[in-house]
């Protein structure tokens, strides 16, 4: 069983490739969390492999992934093989340690972990990659997935093929808490006059906090997956002053329909 979280399709793309190869079904954390239950129970088959695939946000897993793990109940769990893949624009710091800690608190243990560089979608500060860089990353990712699939199939333990980045561990400790506290404010989101009320933003919002009447309104807290900005067909959605002039990104191997939460 593979649990995935994705804003712009990179992590879903990887989850689909690994899921098909390993014969594991996919479960969308965004969709499941939308049920707002106290806990989520899954019955495991004997020796079933479990995966967590998600984008890295400020050098750690998205807060929704950590919340989901807290509420996860795996029936018949007997030290099953658990792997994790973090997709990132560049590097992931101590993301795997943060994930393992969350799993440990719930009596689970990470067996192996990987990072895969994918096209960047964090346009709040930076910009999307050039077409050349995007294509290069997607091609390299395909090769990396082949290697990861071999490791998972053989249930190799304690293999950590990750790019922590320079001072990555420090960034996880210092920047991630600041990001989770202040960086994810929804106050800066708005839709400009290009908005035609199509409601795509409402459907793809992982946190389910967007309501469209004439224009979208963001009510509540979000994980800042940026699905609303990137998947808006009119390029109407903005964050603060900086995003009007920036590019938009959607993984070419997924459809907007695949990304819908509701
Ligand atoms: C809020 C936010 C924070 C991010 N932080 C990082 C980061 O710390 N390091 C990094 O390499 N990429 C970072 N990225 C880029 C994404 O991890 C990367 O583009 C990922 O593949 C997107 O996956 P998705 O398409 O499944 O949402 C960030 C993206 C967002 C939206």
Tab-separated table of N, CA, C and O and ligand atoms in Angstrom, residues 5-13 54-60 86-93 116-124 179 183-184 206 223-226 230 249 251 259, ligand 1:
chain	number	residue	atom	x	y	z
A	5	UNK	N	1.087	11.998	-1.136
A	5	UNK	CA	0.576	13.366	-1.036
A	5	UNK	C	1.217	14.128	-2.186
A	5	UNK	O	2.414	13.957	-2.453
A	6	UNK	N	0.443	14.967	-2.874
A	6	UNK	CA	1.019	15.682	-4.018
A	6	UNK	C	0.264	16.972	-4.294
A	6	UNK	O	-0.961	17.014	-4.200
A	7	UNK	N	1.001	18.033	-4.623
A	7	UNK	CA	0.369	19.309	-4.966
A	7	UNK	C	0.305	19.516	-6.469
A	7	UNK	O	-0.727	19.912	-7.016
A	8	UNK	N	1.406	19.226	-7.157
A	8	UNK	CA	1.464	19.502	-8.597
A	8	UNK	C	1.774	18.252	-9.422
A	8	UNK	O	2.116	18.354	-10.591
A	9	UNK	N	1.688	17.091	-8.805
A	9	UNK	CA	1.738	15.839	-9.560
A	9	UNK	C	3.059	15.088	-9.546
A	9	UNK	O	3.107	13.918	-9.938
A	10	UNK	N	4.152	15.719	-9.104
A	10	UNK	CA	5.441	15.008	-9.119
A	10	UNK	C	5.393	13.748	-8.252
A	10	UNK	O	5.800	12.667	-8.683
A	11	UNK	N	4.902	13.910	-7.039
A	11	UNK	CA	4.898	12.778	-6.111
A	11	UNK	C	3.885	11.728	-6.560
A	11	UNK	O	4.122	10.528	-6.411
A	12	UNK	N	2.770	12.181	-7.151
A	12	UNK	CA	1.800	11.221	-7.698
A	12	UNK	C	2.426	10.452	-8.865
A	12	UNK	O	2.247	9.238	-8.982
A	13	UNK	N	3.156	11.129	-9.714
A	13	UNK	CA	3.833	10.494	-10.854
A	13	UNK	C	4.767	9.381	-10.356
A	13	UNK	O	4.729	8.247	-10.846
A	54	UNK	N	5.837	11.790	-1.077
A	54	UNK	CA	5.345	13.155	-0.839
A	54	UNK	C	6.435	14.166	-1.249
A	54	UNK	O	7.607	13.805	-1.363
A	55	UNK	N	6.063	15.428	-1.434
A	55	UNK	CA	7.073	16.450	-1.715
A	55	UNK	C	7.703	16.940	-0.412
A	55	UNK	O	7.050	16.890	0.643
A	56	UNK	N	8.931	17.418	-0.479
A	56	UNK	CA	9.534	18.003	0.718
A	56	UNK	C	9.153	19.489	0.770
A	56	UNK	O	9.138	20.173	-0.241
A	57	UNK	N	8.719	19.934	1.957
A	57	UNK	CA	8.381	21.348	2.170
A	57	UNK	C	9.295	21.903	3.249
A	57	UNK	O	9.193	21.495	4.414
A	58	UNK	N	10.141	22.853	2.876
A	58	UNK	CA	11.079	23.461	3.820
A	58	UNK	C	11.833	22.371	4.602
A	58	UNK	O	11.853	22.364	5.816
A	59	UNK	N	12.393	21.451	3.847
A	59	UNK	CA	13.306	20.416	4.354
A	59	UNK	C	12.663	19.461	5.367
A	59	UNK	O	13.331	18.977	6.291
A	60	UNK	N	11.382	19.201	5.183
A	60	UNK	CA	10.684	18.208	6.022
A	60	UNK	C	9.436	17.737	5.262
A	60	UNK	O	9.038	18.359	4.275
A	86	UNK	N	10.884	11.094	-0.927
A	86	UNK	CA	10.579	12.532	-0.889
A	86	UNK	C	10.989	13.120	-2.229
A	86	UNK	O	12.147	12.984	-2.634
A	87	UNK	N	10.044	13.743	-2.923
A	87	UNK	CA	10.421	14.453	-4.151
A	87	UNK	C	10.780	15.879	-3.756
A	87	UNK	O	10.250	16.423	-2.775
A	88	UNK	N	11.710	16.485	-4.482
A	88	UNK	CA	12.184	17.819	-4.098
A	88	UNK	C	12.705	18.560	-5.324
A	88	UNK	O	13.008	17.926	-6.339
A	89	UNK	N	12.807	19.884	-5.200
A	89	UNK	CA	13.417	20.660	-6.274
A	89	UNK	C	14.930	20.507	-6.235
A	89	UNK	O	15.592	20.426	-7.265
A	90	UNK	N	15.495	20.441	-5.026
A	90	UNK	CA	16.946	20.349	-4.875
A	90	UNK	C	17.376	19.302	-3.856
A	90	UNK	O	18.055	18.359	-4.174
A	91	UNK	N	17.007	19.509	-2.572
A	91	UNK	CA	17.466	18.581	-1.532
A	91	UNK	C	16.503	18.574	-0.339
A	91	UNK	O	15.621	19.423	-0.234
A	92	UNK	N	16.726	17.603	0.572
A	92	UNK	CA	15.668	17.322	1.555
A	92	UNK	C	16.087	17.453	3.029
A	92	UNK	O	15.278	17.182	3.919
A	93	UNK	N	17.337	17.815	3.303
A	93	UNK	CA	17.763	17.927	4.707
A	93	UNK	C	17.487	16.648	5.478
A	93	UNK	O	17.730	15.549	4.987
A	116	UNK	N	14.173	12.173	-4.641
A	116	UNK	CA	14.235	12.294	-6.108
A	116	UNK	C	14.048	13.759	-6.481
A	116	UNK	O	13.064	14.397	-6.090
A	117	UNK	N	15.032	14.273	-7.232
A	117	UNK	CA	14.920	15.657	-7.721
A	117	UNK	C	13.889	15.718	-8.825
A	117	UNK	O	13.966	14.964	-9.798
A	118	UNK	N	12.941	16.633	-8.673
A	118	UNK	CA	11.879	16.801	-9.669
A	118	UNK	C	11.752	18.303	-9.963
A	118	UNK	O	12.286	19.128	-9.222
A	119	UNK	N	11.003	18.677	-10.987
A	119	UNK	CA	10.830	20.104	-11.264
A	119	UNK	C	10.313	20.869	-10.045
A	119	UNK	O	9.433	20.391	-9.326
A	120	UNK	N	10.879	22.041	-9.825
A	120	UNK	CA	10.535	22.849	-8.647
A	120	UNK	C	9.175	23.512	-8.818
A	120	UNK	O	8.852	24.015	-9.885
A	121	UNK	N	8.393	23.531	-7.743
A	121	UNK	CA	7.090	24.213	-7.820
A	121	UNK	C	6.957	25.329	-6.773
A	121	UNK	O	5.891	25.913	-6.641
A	122	UNK	N	8.050	25.616	-6.040
A	122	UNK	CA	7.928	26.629	-4.975
A	122	UNK	C	8.143	28.030	-5.546
A	122	UNK	O	9.244	28.566	-5.535
A	123	UNK	N	7.070	28.609	-6.067
A	123	UNK	CA	7.201	29.916	-6.719
A	123	UNK	C	6.948	31.066	-5.760
A	123	UNK	O	7.005	32.226	-6.165
A	124	UNK	N	6.670	30.755	-4.498
A	124	UNK	CA	6.482	31.840	-3.522
A	124	UNK	C	7.813	32.602	-3.368
A	124	UNK	O	7.831	33.830	-3.304
A	179	UNK	N	8.640	27.864	8.897
A	179	UNK	CA	7.736	27.707	7.747
A	179	UNK	C	6.353	27.242	8.218
A	179	UNK	O	5.326	27.786	7.808
A	183	UNK	N	5.088	30.614	7.471
A	183	UNK	CA	5.211	30.548	6.004
A	183	UNK	C	3.975	30.055	5.301
A	183	UNK	O	3.864	30.177	4.087
A	184	UNK	N	3.032	29.468	6.057
A	184	UNK	CA	1.885	28.857	5.370
A	184	UNK	C	0.590	29.653	5.543
A	184	UNK	O	-0.494	29.126	5.378
A	206	UNK	N	-5.657	20.304	-1.310
A	206	UNK	CA	-5.413	19.185	-0.385
A	206	UNK	C	-5.998	19.450	0.992
A	206	UNK	O	-6.388	18.522	1.695
A	223	UNK	N	-1.465	23.557	3.869
A	223	UNK	CA	-0.085	23.048	3.892
A	223	UNK	C	0.781	23.739	2.851
A	223	UNK	O	1.948	23.471	2.737
A	224	UNK	N	0.168	24.605	2.069
A	224	UNK	CA	0.812	25.330	0.975
A	224	UNK	C	1.346	24.401	-0.113
A	224	UNK	O	2.487	24.557	-0.570
A	225	UNK	N	0.508	23.452	-0.528
A	225	UNK	CA	0.935	22.550	-1.612
A	225	UNK	C	0.999	23.273	-2.950
A	225	UNK	O	1.581	22.780	-3.904
A	226	UNK	N	0.344	24.445	-3.038
A	226	UNK	CA	0.312	25.312	-4.219
A	226	UNK	C	-0.430	24.708	-5.416
A	226	UNK	O	-0.280	25.169	-6.540
A	230	UNK	N	-0.868	26.491	-9.216
A	230	UNK	CA	-0.283	25.870	-10.409
A	230	UNK	C	-1.321	25.231	-11.328
A	230	UNK	O	-1.114	25.165	-12.534
A	249	UNK	N	3.563	25.212	-12.998
A	249	UNK	CA	4.049	23.862	-13.284
A	249	UNK	C	3.002	22.809	-12.942
A	249	UNK	O	2.358	22.886	-11.898
A	251	UNK	N	3.054	18.413	-13.341
A	251	UNK	CA	3.769	17.253	-13.873
A	251	UNK	C	3.078	16.777	-15.151
A	251	UNK	O	1.851	16.559	-15.136
A	259	UNK	N	-5.686	14.747	-9.726
A	259	UNK	CA	-5.257	15.517	-8.562
A	259	UNK	C	-6.445	15.978	-7.713
A	259	UNK	O	-6.260	16.570	-6.654
B	1	LIG	C1	5.850	24.935	0.273
B	1	LIG	C2	6.953	24.295	-0.514
B	1	LIG	C3	8.209	24.124	0.050
B	1	LIG	C4	9.221	23.503	-0.652
B	1	LIG	N1	10.437	23.272	-0.045
B	1	LIG	C5	11.426	22.624	-0.710
B	1	LIG	C6	12.654	22.330	-0.050
B	1	LIG	O1	12.858	22.570	1.134
B	1	LIG	N2	13.630	21.723	-0.794
B	1	LIG	C7	13.462	21.396	-2.107
B	1	LIG	O2	14.385	20.868	-2.730
B	1	LIG	N3	12.274	21.622	-2.737
B	1	LIG	C8	11.257	22.222	-2.065
B	1	LIG	N4	10.036	22.439	-2.700
B	1	LIG	C9	9.815	21.921	-4.066
B	1	LIG	C10	8.982	20.631	-4.076
B	1	LIG	O3	9.376	19.769	-3.028
B	1	LIG	C11	9.095	19.854	-5.386
B	1	LIG	O4	8.854	20.650	-6.490
B	1	LIG	C12	8.161	18.631	-5.370
B	1	LIG	O5	8.585	17.693	-6.312
B	1	LIG	C13	6.708	18.981	-5.639
B	1	LIG	O6	5.958	17.788	-5.566
B	1	LIG	P1	4.421	17.665	-5.965
B	1	LIG	O7	4.344	17.994	-7.456
B	1	LIG	O8	4.076	16.235	-5.710
B	1	LIG	O9	3.654	18.613	-5.153
B	1	LIG	C14	9.011	23.061	-1.999
B	1	LIG	C15	7.743	23.255	-2.566
B	1	LIG	C16	6.718	23.858	-1.847
B	1	LIG	C17	5.366	24.032	-2.478
